Short mmCIF file of C-alpha atoms and ligand atoms in Angstrom, two decimals:
data_model
loop_
_atom_site.label_atom_id
_atom_site.label_comp_id
_atom_site.label_asym_id
_atom_site.label_seq_id
_atom_site.Cartn_x
_atom_site.Cartn_y
_atom_site.Cartn_z
CA MET A 453 -25.56 -100.59 10.52
CA LYS A 454 -23.81 -100.18 7.04
CA VAL A 455 -22.49 -96.71 6.87
CA LEU A 456 -21.00 -94.98 3.72
CA VAL A 457 -18.83 -92.02 5.16
CA THR A 458 -17.97 -89.40 2.49
CA GLY A 459 -14.71 -87.42 3.45
CA GLY A 460 -13.85 -90.32 5.98
CA ALA A 461 -10.22 -89.88 5.34
CA GLY A 462 -10.25 -86.30 6.59
CA TYR A 463 -9.92 -85.03 10.00
CA ILE A 464 -13.18 -85.23 11.60
CA GLY A 465 -14.16 -88.04 9.35
CA SER A 466 -11.17 -90.34 10.37
CA HIS A 467 -12.08 -89.78 14.16
CA THR A 468 -15.50 -90.69 13.32
CA VAL A 469 -14.87 -93.83 11.50
CA LEU A 470 -12.88 -94.84 14.39
CA CYS A 471 -15.82 -94.56 16.73
CA LEU A 472 -18.25 -96.16 14.31
CA LEU A 473 -15.82 -99.17 13.76
CA GLU A 474 -15.48 -99.42 17.49
CA ALA A 475 -19.27 -99.41 17.96
CA GLY A 476 -19.39 -102.34 15.70
CA HIS A 477 -20.64 -100.55 12.44
CA GLU A 478 -19.75 -101.68 8.89
CA VAL A 479 -18.03 -98.68 7.54
CA ILE A 480 -17.23 -97.70 3.74
CA VAL A 481 -15.16 -94.51 3.19
CA LEU A 482 -15.54 -92.66 0.02
CA ASP A 483 -12.83 -89.86 -0.42
CA ASN A 484 -10.57 -88.20 -3.35
CA LEU A 485 -7.77 -87.54 -1.01
CA ALA A 486 -7.82 -83.83 -2.10
CA ASN A 487 -7.12 -82.90 1.46
CA SER A 488 -6.30 -86.03 3.23
CA SER A 489 -4.03 -89.24 3.14
CA ALA A 490 -5.15 -92.74 3.16
CA GLU A 491 -2.56 -93.33 6.03
CA SER A 492 -5.30 -91.84 8.50
CA LEU A 493 -7.32 -94.82 7.82
CA ARG A 494 -4.48 -97.27 7.82
CA ARG A 495 -3.94 -95.95 11.40
CA VAL A 496 -7.75 -96.24 12.37
CA HIS A 497 -7.15 -99.92 11.44
CA GLU A 498 -4.11 -100.30 13.68
CA LEU A 499 -5.90 -98.58 16.62
CA THR A 500 -9.25 -100.42 16.29
CA GLY A 501 -8.05 -103.76 14.60
CA LYS A 502 -10.98 -103.31 12.37
CA LYS A 503 -10.97 -102.08 8.73
CA ALA A 504 -13.19 -99.43 6.85
CA GLN A 505 -13.41 -100.36 3.12
CA PHE A 506 -11.90 -97.44 1.21
CA VAL A 507 -13.18 -96.28 -2.12
CA GLU A 508 -11.15 -93.66 -3.87
CA LEU A 509 -13.72 -91.42 -5.68
CA ASP A 510 -14.71 -88.04 -6.24
CA LEU A 511 -18.31 -86.82 -5.58
CA LEU A 512 -18.09 -85.06 -8.86
CA ASP A 513 -18.09 -88.38 -10.69
CA ALA A 514 -21.82 -88.86 -10.44
CA PRO A 515 -21.78 -92.10 -12.66
CA SER A 516 -19.28 -93.76 -10.34
CA VAL A 517 -20.93 -92.54 -7.07
CA ASP A 518 -24.04 -94.18 -8.46
CA GLU A 519 -22.35 -97.37 -9.39
CA LEU A 520 -21.08 -97.57 -5.74
CA PHE A 521 -24.56 -97.16 -4.44
CA ALA A 522 -25.87 -99.91 -7.03
CA SER A 523 -23.29 -102.37 -5.68
CA SER A 524 -23.70 -101.62 -1.91
CA GLU A 525 -26.69 -101.82 0.18
CA PHE A 526 -25.96 -98.70 2.57
CA ASP A 527 -28.36 -98.24 5.62
CA SER A 528 -27.15 -94.49 5.89
CA VAL A 529 -24.50 -91.90 4.81
CA ILE A 530 -22.29 -89.49 7.04
CA HIS A 531 -21.37 -86.64 4.52
CA PHE A 532 -18.16 -85.13 5.42
CA ALA A 533 -16.66 -84.58 1.89
CA GLY A 534 -16.23 -80.82 1.13
CA LEU A 535 -13.64 -78.11 0.76
CA LYS A 536 -13.37 -75.82 3.96
CA ALA A 537 -10.96 -72.87 3.81
CA VAL A 538 -12.87 -69.75 3.95
CA GLY A 539 -10.05 -67.39 2.49
CA GLU A 540 -9.58 -69.97 -0.34
CA SER A 541 -13.48 -69.88 -0.98
CA VAL A 542 -13.47 -66.14 -1.34
CA VAL A 543 -10.87 -66.40 -4.29
CA GLU A 544 -12.08 -69.54 -5.90
CA PRO A 545 -15.92 -69.61 -5.27
CA LEU A 546 -16.83 -71.71 -8.33
CA ARG A 547 -14.56 -74.47 -7.36
CA TYR A 548 -16.28 -74.27 -3.76
CA TYR A 549 -19.85 -74.29 -5.06
CA GLN A 550 -19.11 -77.00 -7.72
CA ASN A 551 -17.33 -79.27 -5.30
CA ASN A 552 -19.48 -78.71 -2.15
CA VAL A 553 -22.98 -78.21 -3.56
CA VAL A 554 -22.89 -80.14 -6.81
CA GLY A 555 -20.89 -82.98 -4.93
CA THR A 556 -23.46 -82.98 -2.63
CA LEU A 557 -26.44 -83.13 -5.15
CA ASN A 558 -24.59 -86.13 -6.86
CA LEU A 559 -24.55 -87.82 -3.57
CA LEU A 560 -28.32 -86.92 -2.87
CA ALA A 561 -29.31 -88.21 -6.19
CA SER A 562 -27.70 -91.61 -6.07
CA MET A 563 -29.23 -91.82 -2.33
CA ASN A 564 -32.46 -91.14 -3.52
CA ASN A 565 -32.18 -93.68 -6.87
CA HIS A 566 -31.13 -96.32 -4.38
CA GLY A 567 -33.56 -95.76 -1.54
CA VAL A 568 -30.89 -94.68 1.13
CA ARG A 569 -32.63 -91.75 2.90
CA THR A 570 -30.83 -91.41 6.11
CA LEU A 571 -28.31 -88.71 6.33
CA VAL A 572 -26.05 -86.95 8.70
CA PHE A 573 -24.55 -83.70 7.22
CA SER A 574 -21.42 -81.68 8.36
CA SER A 575 -22.67 -78.24 8.50
CA SER A 576 -21.03 -75.39 10.62
CA ALA A 577 -21.54 -72.66 13.05
CA THR A 578 -20.42 -70.38 10.07
CA VAL A 579 -23.91 -70.61 8.90
CA TYR A 580 -25.03 -68.06 11.51
CA GLY A 581 -22.76 -65.35 10.20
CA ALA A 582 -21.74 -62.38 11.70
CA THR A 583 -24.53 -62.02 14.41
CA GLU A 584 -23.63 -60.40 17.66
CA GLU A 585 -26.24 -62.61 19.62
CA VAL A 586 -24.82 -65.54 21.77
CA PRO A 587 -25.17 -68.19 22.44
CA MET A 588 -26.33 -69.47 19.07
CA VAL A 589 -29.47 -71.02 18.92
CA GLU A 590 -30.78 -73.23 16.01
CA LYS A 591 -33.51 -71.49 15.15
CA MET A 592 -31.65 -68.25 14.51
CA PRO A 593 -31.73 -66.90 10.96
CA LEU A 594 -28.93 -67.92 9.00
CA ASP A 595 -26.55 -65.29 7.26
CA ALA A 596 -23.13 -66.93 6.13
CA THR A 597 -20.86 -64.18 5.10
CA ASN A 598 -18.45 -66.24 2.63
CA PRO A 599 -18.75 -68.39 -0.35
CA TYR A 600 -17.73 -71.56 2.01
CA GLY A 601 -20.32 -70.83 4.48
CA ARG A 602 -22.89 -70.06 1.77
CA THR A 603 -22.27 -73.56 0.40
CA LYS A 604 -23.20 -74.91 4.05
CA GLU A 605 -26.14 -72.77 3.99
CA GLN A 606 -27.45 -73.82 0.35
CA ILE A 607 -26.94 -77.67 1.16
CA GLU A 608 -29.03 -76.97 4.64
CA ASP A 609 -31.66 -75.35 2.26
CA ILE A 610 -31.51 -78.19 -0.37
CA LEU A 611 -31.82 -80.86 2.60
CA SER A 612 -34.49 -79.08 4.19
CA ASP A 613 -36.55 -78.90 0.78
CA LEU A 614 -35.99 -82.44 0.33
CA GLY A 615 -37.23 -83.50 3.71
CA ALA A 616 -40.39 -81.25 3.19
CA ALA A 617 -40.99 -83.07 -0.30
CA ASP A 618 -40.55 -86.58 0.82
CA PRO A 619 -41.07 -87.43 4.58
CA SER A 620 -39.26 -90.65 4.09
CA TRP A 621 -35.90 -88.54 4.46
CA ARG A 622 -34.24 -88.69 7.90
CA ILE A 623 -31.63 -85.94 7.95
CA ALA A 624 -29.53 -84.59 10.77
CA LEU A 625 -27.99 -81.06 10.17
CA LEU A 626 -25.08 -80.85 12.58
CA ARG A 627 -23.43 -77.22 13.18
CA TYR A 628 -20.11 -77.77 14.42
CA PHE A 629 -18.39 -75.15 16.51
CA ASN A 630 -14.66 -75.20 16.37
CA PRO A 631 -13.32 -78.70 16.35
CA VAL A 632 -9.76 -79.30 17.65
CA GLY A 633 -7.54 -81.79 19.47
CA ALA A 634 -6.97 -85.42 18.32
CA HIS A 635 -7.42 -88.98 19.32
CA GLU A 636 -5.74 -89.63 22.61
CA SER A 637 -3.41 -92.08 20.98
CA GLY A 638 -1.70 -89.33 19.09
CA ARG A 639 -1.96 -91.58 16.05
CA ILE A 640 -4.41 -89.56 13.95
CA GLY A 641 -4.97 -85.77 13.92
CA GLU A 642 -5.55 -82.86 12.00
CA ASP A 643 -2.92 -82.49 9.10
CA PRO A 644 -3.32 -79.13 7.50
CA THR A 645 -1.67 -78.26 4.12
CA GLY A 646 0.28 -75.19 3.86
CA VAL A 647 0.12 -72.46 6.59
CA PRO A 648 -2.88 -73.19 8.94
CA ASN A 649 -5.59 -70.90 8.90
CA ASN A 650 -7.14 -71.90 12.27
CA LEU A 651 -5.95 -71.04 15.64
CA LEU A 652 -5.02 -74.47 17.30
CA PRO A 653 -3.05 -76.18 14.37
CA PHE A 654 -1.04 -72.85 14.00
CA VAL A 655 -0.44 -72.63 17.87
CA ALA A 656 0.75 -76.19 17.83
CA GLN A 657 3.16 -75.72 14.80
CA VAL A 658 4.60 -72.76 16.91
CA ALA A 659 5.08 -75.02 19.92
CA VAL A 660 6.81 -77.61 18.03
CA GLY A 661 9.09 -75.28 16.40
CA ARG A 662 7.85 -75.17 12.73
CA ARG A 663 6.66 -71.54 13.02
CA GLU A 664 8.21 -68.60 15.19
CA LYS A 665 5.12 -67.05 16.81
CA VAL A 666 1.39 -66.90 16.82
CA MET A 667 -0.23 -63.65 15.63
CA VAL A 668 -3.31 -62.82 17.70
CA PHE A 669 -5.75 -61.23 15.41
CA GLY A 670 -7.10 -58.26 17.43
CA ASN A 671 -6.82 -57.42 21.10
CA ASP A 672 -9.43 -54.78 20.93
CA TYR A 673 -12.61 -56.89 20.81
CA PRO A 674 -15.23 -56.35 23.56
CA THR A 675 -14.31 -59.26 25.50
CA HIS A 676 -12.78 -59.72 28.78
CA ASP A 677 -9.16 -59.72 27.36
CA GLY A 678 -9.68 -58.12 24.07
CA THR A 679 -9.22 -61.41 21.99
CA GLY A 680 -11.87 -63.40 20.02
CA ILE A 681 -13.88 -65.83 21.75
CA ARG A 682 -14.86 -69.38 20.09
CA ASP A 683 -16.48 -72.53 21.23
CA TYR A 684 -13.80 -75.33 20.86
CA ILE A 685 -14.85 -78.76 20.82
CA HIS A 686 -12.72 -81.91 21.15
CA VAL A 687 -12.84 -83.96 17.77
CA MET A 688 -13.77 -86.95 19.78
CA ASP A 689 -16.76 -85.49 21.36
CA LEU A 690 -17.85 -84.24 17.78
CA ALA A 691 -17.36 -87.71 16.33
CA ALA A 692 -19.55 -89.10 19.25
CA GLY A 693 -22.20 -86.39 18.32
CA HIS A 694 -22.38 -88.14 14.73
CA LEU A 695 -22.99 -91.48 16.19
CA ALA A 696 -25.75 -90.17 18.50
CA ALA A 697 -27.42 -88.34 15.52
CA LEU A 698 -27.13 -91.86 13.63
CA ASP A 699 -28.83 -93.74 16.60
CA TYR A 700 -31.56 -90.97 16.53
CA LEU A 701 -32.76 -91.21 12.91
CA PRO A 702 -34.00 -94.53 12.50
CA SER A 703 -36.97 -93.82 14.59
CA HIS A 704 -37.28 -90.19 13.40
CA GLN A 705 -38.17 -89.00 10.01
CA GLY A 706 -37.67 -85.21 8.91
CA VAL A 707 -35.00 -82.69 9.10
CA TYR A 708 -33.14 -81.86 12.54
CA ARG A 709 -30.70 -79.29 13.25
CA TRP A 710 -28.35 -79.36 16.10
CA ASN A 711 -25.45 -77.32 17.35
CA LEU A 712 -22.46 -79.51 18.30
CA GLY A 713 -20.54 -77.28 20.64
CA SER A 714 -19.68 -77.17 24.51
CA GLY A 715 -21.73 -73.87 25.27
CA LYS A 716 -18.68 -72.37 26.58
CA GLY A 717 -16.38 -69.85 25.15
CA SER A 718 -12.39 -69.45 25.39
CA SER A 719 -10.47 -66.46 24.14
CA VAL A 720 -7.25 -66.67 22.01
CA LEU A 721 -5.07 -65.87 25.02
CA GLU A 722 -6.76 -68.45 27.04
CA VAL A 723 -6.06 -71.09 24.16
CA ILE A 724 -2.56 -70.09 23.76
CA GLN A 725 -2.07 -70.12 27.69
CA ALA A 726 -3.69 -73.79 27.87
CA PHE A 727 -1.52 -75.08 24.86
CA GLY A 728 1.58 -73.76 26.59
CA GLU A 729 0.74 -75.83 29.70
CA ALA A 730 -0.13 -78.89 27.68
CA ALA A 731 3.27 -78.54 25.73
CA GLY A 732 5.16 -77.72 29.00
CA LYS A 733 6.67 -74.45 27.57
CA PRO A 734 5.24 -71.06 26.68
CA VAL A 735 3.84 -70.32 23.30
CA PRO A 736 5.34 -66.92 21.92
CA PHE A 737 2.62 -64.63 20.37
CA GLU A 738 2.29 -61.13 19.23
CA PHE A 739 -0.82 -58.97 18.70
CA ALA A 740 -1.63 -58.26 15.07
CA PRO A 741 -4.72 -56.34 13.46
CA ARG A 742 -8.14 -58.01 13.38
CA ARG A 743 -8.72 -60.55 10.71
CA PRO A 744 -11.27 -59.25 8.12
CA GLY A 745 -14.73 -61.15 8.50
CA ASP A 746 -14.00 -62.41 12.19
CA THR A 747 -16.51 -61.99 14.92
CA ALA A 748 -16.01 -61.09 18.47
CA VAL A 749 -17.71 -63.82 19.98
CA SER A 750 -19.24 -67.33 18.93
CA TYR A 751 -20.48 -70.03 21.25
CA ALA A 752 -23.13 -72.57 20.98
CA ASP A 753 -26.38 -73.21 22.81
CA PRO A 754 -25.94 -77.08 22.76
CA SER A 755 -29.38 -77.86 24.96
CA ALA A 756 -31.12 -79.06 21.88
CA ALA A 757 -28.31 -81.91 21.10
CA LEU A 758 -28.65 -82.64 24.98
CA ALA A 759 -32.40 -82.90 24.96
CA ASP A 760 -32.98 -84.88 21.70
CA LEU A 761 -29.58 -86.95 21.52
CA GLY A 762 -28.49 -87.09 25.14
CA TRP A 763 -25.36 -85.65 23.67
CA SER A 764 -22.81 -83.35 25.51
CA VAL A 765 -19.08 -82.56 25.51
CA HIS A 766 -16.93 -84.51 28.17
CA ARG A 767 -13.56 -83.15 27.21
CA SER A 768 -11.89 -79.90 28.46
CA LEU A 769 -9.77 -77.28 26.70
CA SER A 770 -6.70 -78.67 28.65
CA GLN A 771 -7.41 -82.25 27.28
CA MET A 772 -8.01 -80.78 23.71
CA CYS A 773 -4.60 -79.14 23.65
CA GLU A 774 -2.85 -82.28 25.44
CA ASP A 775 -4.28 -84.38 22.54
CA HIS A 776 -3.38 -81.92 19.97
CA TRP A 777 0.03 -81.40 21.16
CA ARG A 778 0.69 -85.35 21.40
CA TRP A 779 -0.40 -85.70 18.01
CA GLN A 780 1.60 -82.61 16.87
CA VAL A 781 4.77 -83.86 18.89
CA ASN A 782 4.77 -87.34 17.35
CA ASN A 783 3.91 -86.44 13.84
CA PRO A 784 5.52 -83.22 13.39
CA SER A 785 4.90 -83.19 9.71
CA GLY A 786 1.37 -84.80 9.98
CA TYR A 787 0.91 -88.18 7.83
CA GLY A 788 3.89 -87.25 6.06
CA SER A 789 6.05 -87.74 9.10
P1 NAD B 2076 -11.01 -82.19 5.94
O1 NAD B 2076 -10.54 -81.48 4.88
O2 NAD B 2076 -9.78 -83.01 6.70
O3 NAD B 2076 -11.98 -83.39 5.50
C1 NAD B 2076 -12.86 -83.37 4.24
C2 NAD B 2076 -12.61 -84.62 3.46
O4 NAD B 2076 -13.38 -84.54 2.28
C3 NAD B 2076 -11.05 -84.84 2.72
O5 NAD B 2076 -10.49 -85.87 3.19
C4 NAD B 2076 -11.04 -84.26 1.17
O6 NAD B 2076 -10.19 -85.44 0.57
C5 NAD B 2076 -12.79 -85.03 1.06
N1 NAD B 2076 -13.21 -84.47 -0.30
C6 NAD B 2076 -13.14 -83.13 -0.53
N2 NAD B 2076 -14.10 -82.90 -1.56
C7 NAD B 2076 -14.39 -84.06 -1.85
C8 NAD B 2076 -14.98 -84.68 -3.19
N3 NAD B 2076 -15.55 -83.96 -4.15
N4 NAD B 2076 -15.19 -86.15 -3.28
C9 NAD B 2076 -14.69 -86.72 -2.38
N5 NAD B 2076 -13.92 -86.43 -1.12
C10 NAD B 2076 -13.71 -85.11 -1.12
O7 NAD B 2076 -11.91 -81.38 6.67
P2 NAD B 2076 -12.54 -81.65 8.05
O8 NAD B 2076 -11.99 -80.54 9.09
O9 NAD B 2076 -12.73 -83.11 8.39
O10 NAD B 2076 -14.16 -81.24 8.00
C11 NAD B 2076 -15.24 -82.16 7.44
C12 NAD B 2076 -16.48 -81.59 7.21
O11 NAD B 2076 -16.87 -80.52 8.21
C13 NAD B 2076 -16.17 -80.52 6.05
O12 NAD B 2076 -17.41 -80.60 5.36
C14 NAD B 2076 -16.13 -79.22 6.60
O13 NAD B 2076 -16.55 -78.29 5.85
C15 NAD B 2076 -16.98 -79.45 8.00
N6 NAD B 2076 -16.64 -78.45 9.12
C16 NAD B 2076 -15.32 -78.39 9.47
C17 NAD B 2076 -15.23 -77.55 10.46
C18 NAD B 2076 -13.44 -77.52 10.97
O14 NAD B 2076 -13.20 -76.43 11.53
N7 NAD B 2076 -12.73 -78.59 10.81
C19 NAD B 2076 -15.94 -76.73 11.15
C20 NAD B 2076 -17.33 -76.80 10.58
C21 NAD B 2076 -17.56 -77.82 9.73
N1 UFG B 2077 -6.92 -66.53 15.29
C1 UFG B 2077 -5.74 -65.99 15.77
N2 UFG B 2077 -4.56 -66.25 14.98
C2 UFG B 2077 -4.53 -67.23 14.02
C3 UFG B 2077 -5.65 -68.01 13.93
C4 UFG B 2077 -6.76 -67.54 14.53
O1 UFG B 2077 -5.79 -65.03 16.57
O2 UFG B 2077 -3.40 -67.50 13.50
C5 UFG B 2077 -8.27 -66.26 16.02
C6 UFG B 2077 -9.35 -65.77 15.09
O3 UFG B 2077 -9.26 -64.37 15.00
C7 UFG B 2077 -10.47 -66.26 15.97
C8 UFG B 2077 -10.03 -67.55 16.97
O4 UFG B 2077 -8.52 -67.41 16.75
O5 UFG B 2077 -10.73 -65.36 16.98
C9 UFG B 2077 -10.40 -68.59 15.98
O6 UFG B 2077 -10.22 -68.74 14.69
P1 UFG B 2077 -10.13 -69.98 13.72
O7 UFG B 2077 -9.66 -69.56 12.42
O8 UFG B 2077 -9.55 -71.08 14.39
O9 UFG B 2077 -11.81 -70.31 13.68
P2 UFG B 2077 -13.05 -69.45 13.33
O10 UFG B 2077 -13.77 -69.42 14.48
O11 UFG B 2077 -12.57 -68.22 12.68
O12 UFG B 2077 -13.62 -70.47 11.84
C10 UFG B 2077 -13.64 -71.74 12.26
C11 UFG B 2077 -13.65 -72.47 10.84
C12 UFG B 2077 -14.74 -72.13 9.89
C13 UFG B 2077 -15.95 -72.67 10.70
C14 UFG B 2077 -15.97 -72.06 12.14
C15 UFG B 2077 -16.91 -72.30 12.89
O13 UFG B 2077 -12.36 -71.89 9.96
O14 UFG B 2077 -14.48 -72.75 8.75
O15 UFG B 2077 -14.70 -72.08 12.79
O16 UFG B 2077 -17.22 -73.68 12.85
F1 UFG B 2077 -17.07 -72.07 10.13
#
């Protein structure tokens, strides 16, 4: 298949591009490098011996996006491109709606103009909002609580309307839980700019000595050890979920929603402990107040993805930490190392 991957130079995108190339697909990456480096794709080439074509382009540049579709015959699109920092989205909502929603509308218009109607979209468990009901199932009502999450919810609505209006569309909405880890080679991984917002990259930077200690946000949640519980998923398992969705769509018209998670929750303290074991040294931490907007527990019911796609996770929390650590220790400053 000839697959356009938007945001393919980023964290999840680069791992998925690697899997697509290994599976024999032809890959074209569209990315404006706003939050990534083309070095990730150079390393994917080094690892696979196969090259994805790279087009440096912003989805907000609608005429250029349309030219790309006019000059290429894509079979399908995997759409990762977007801004993803929750806190930043609260401060700069217009930038988030513009980039994520308008960027997606531009992409959809070009897909429609050129008859490319197979799409896998990066949604997020954040669309479930602050519900205390777990596990999360796809049919639950959506209630995102911040601008970033609302861009995902709005794009899901747009895609649902599109599928209802024109049944020739084949759309997978993949709701990721908490992606972590790195390719087992330690050559590609997550390269956050500035202070990491997410737990694993922060823990990794403490373990490698870039930061002093982890602040554990809240130890008074109604959980077994008082800290927040999340469903961590290895980025290579997540990448495999995209290939499974891409295999499914050619024989299924319509719009499909799948949770991509393990179905198991781990607490912040369990993650810190597992990472310390992977790194061979304890990771210092301190309890701090709850982070505003956080919920106590979030984990997926991943049974729909298993039933429909035959997909489930294969990698444990230990493996996520070992692979994340290998990437961190070999590339202490990410792709700038
Ligand atoms: P990332 O920032 O590493 O990758 C996103 C890529 O999109 C980057 O390479 C960036 O340069 C590119 N991009 C952004 N805006 C663009 C635009 N207008 N035009 C072209 N390229 C653009 O993030 P990631 O962690 O790989 O996430 C990929 C997708 O998955 C995002 O849509 C994100 O919202 C979603 N997601 C991520 C998580 C997570 O925790 N990492 C969880 C749920 C959903
Ligand atoms: N945490 C800490 N200290 C830190 C960072 C996080 O204790 O320095 C805690 C949080 O309070 C939470 C857990 O670690 O209990 C996980 O936090 P993350 O920030 O790693 O992940 P979230 O579940 O809050 O959110 C992430 C993404 C969202 C996405 C969501 C579901 O940031 O964009 O996963 O996919 F929507």
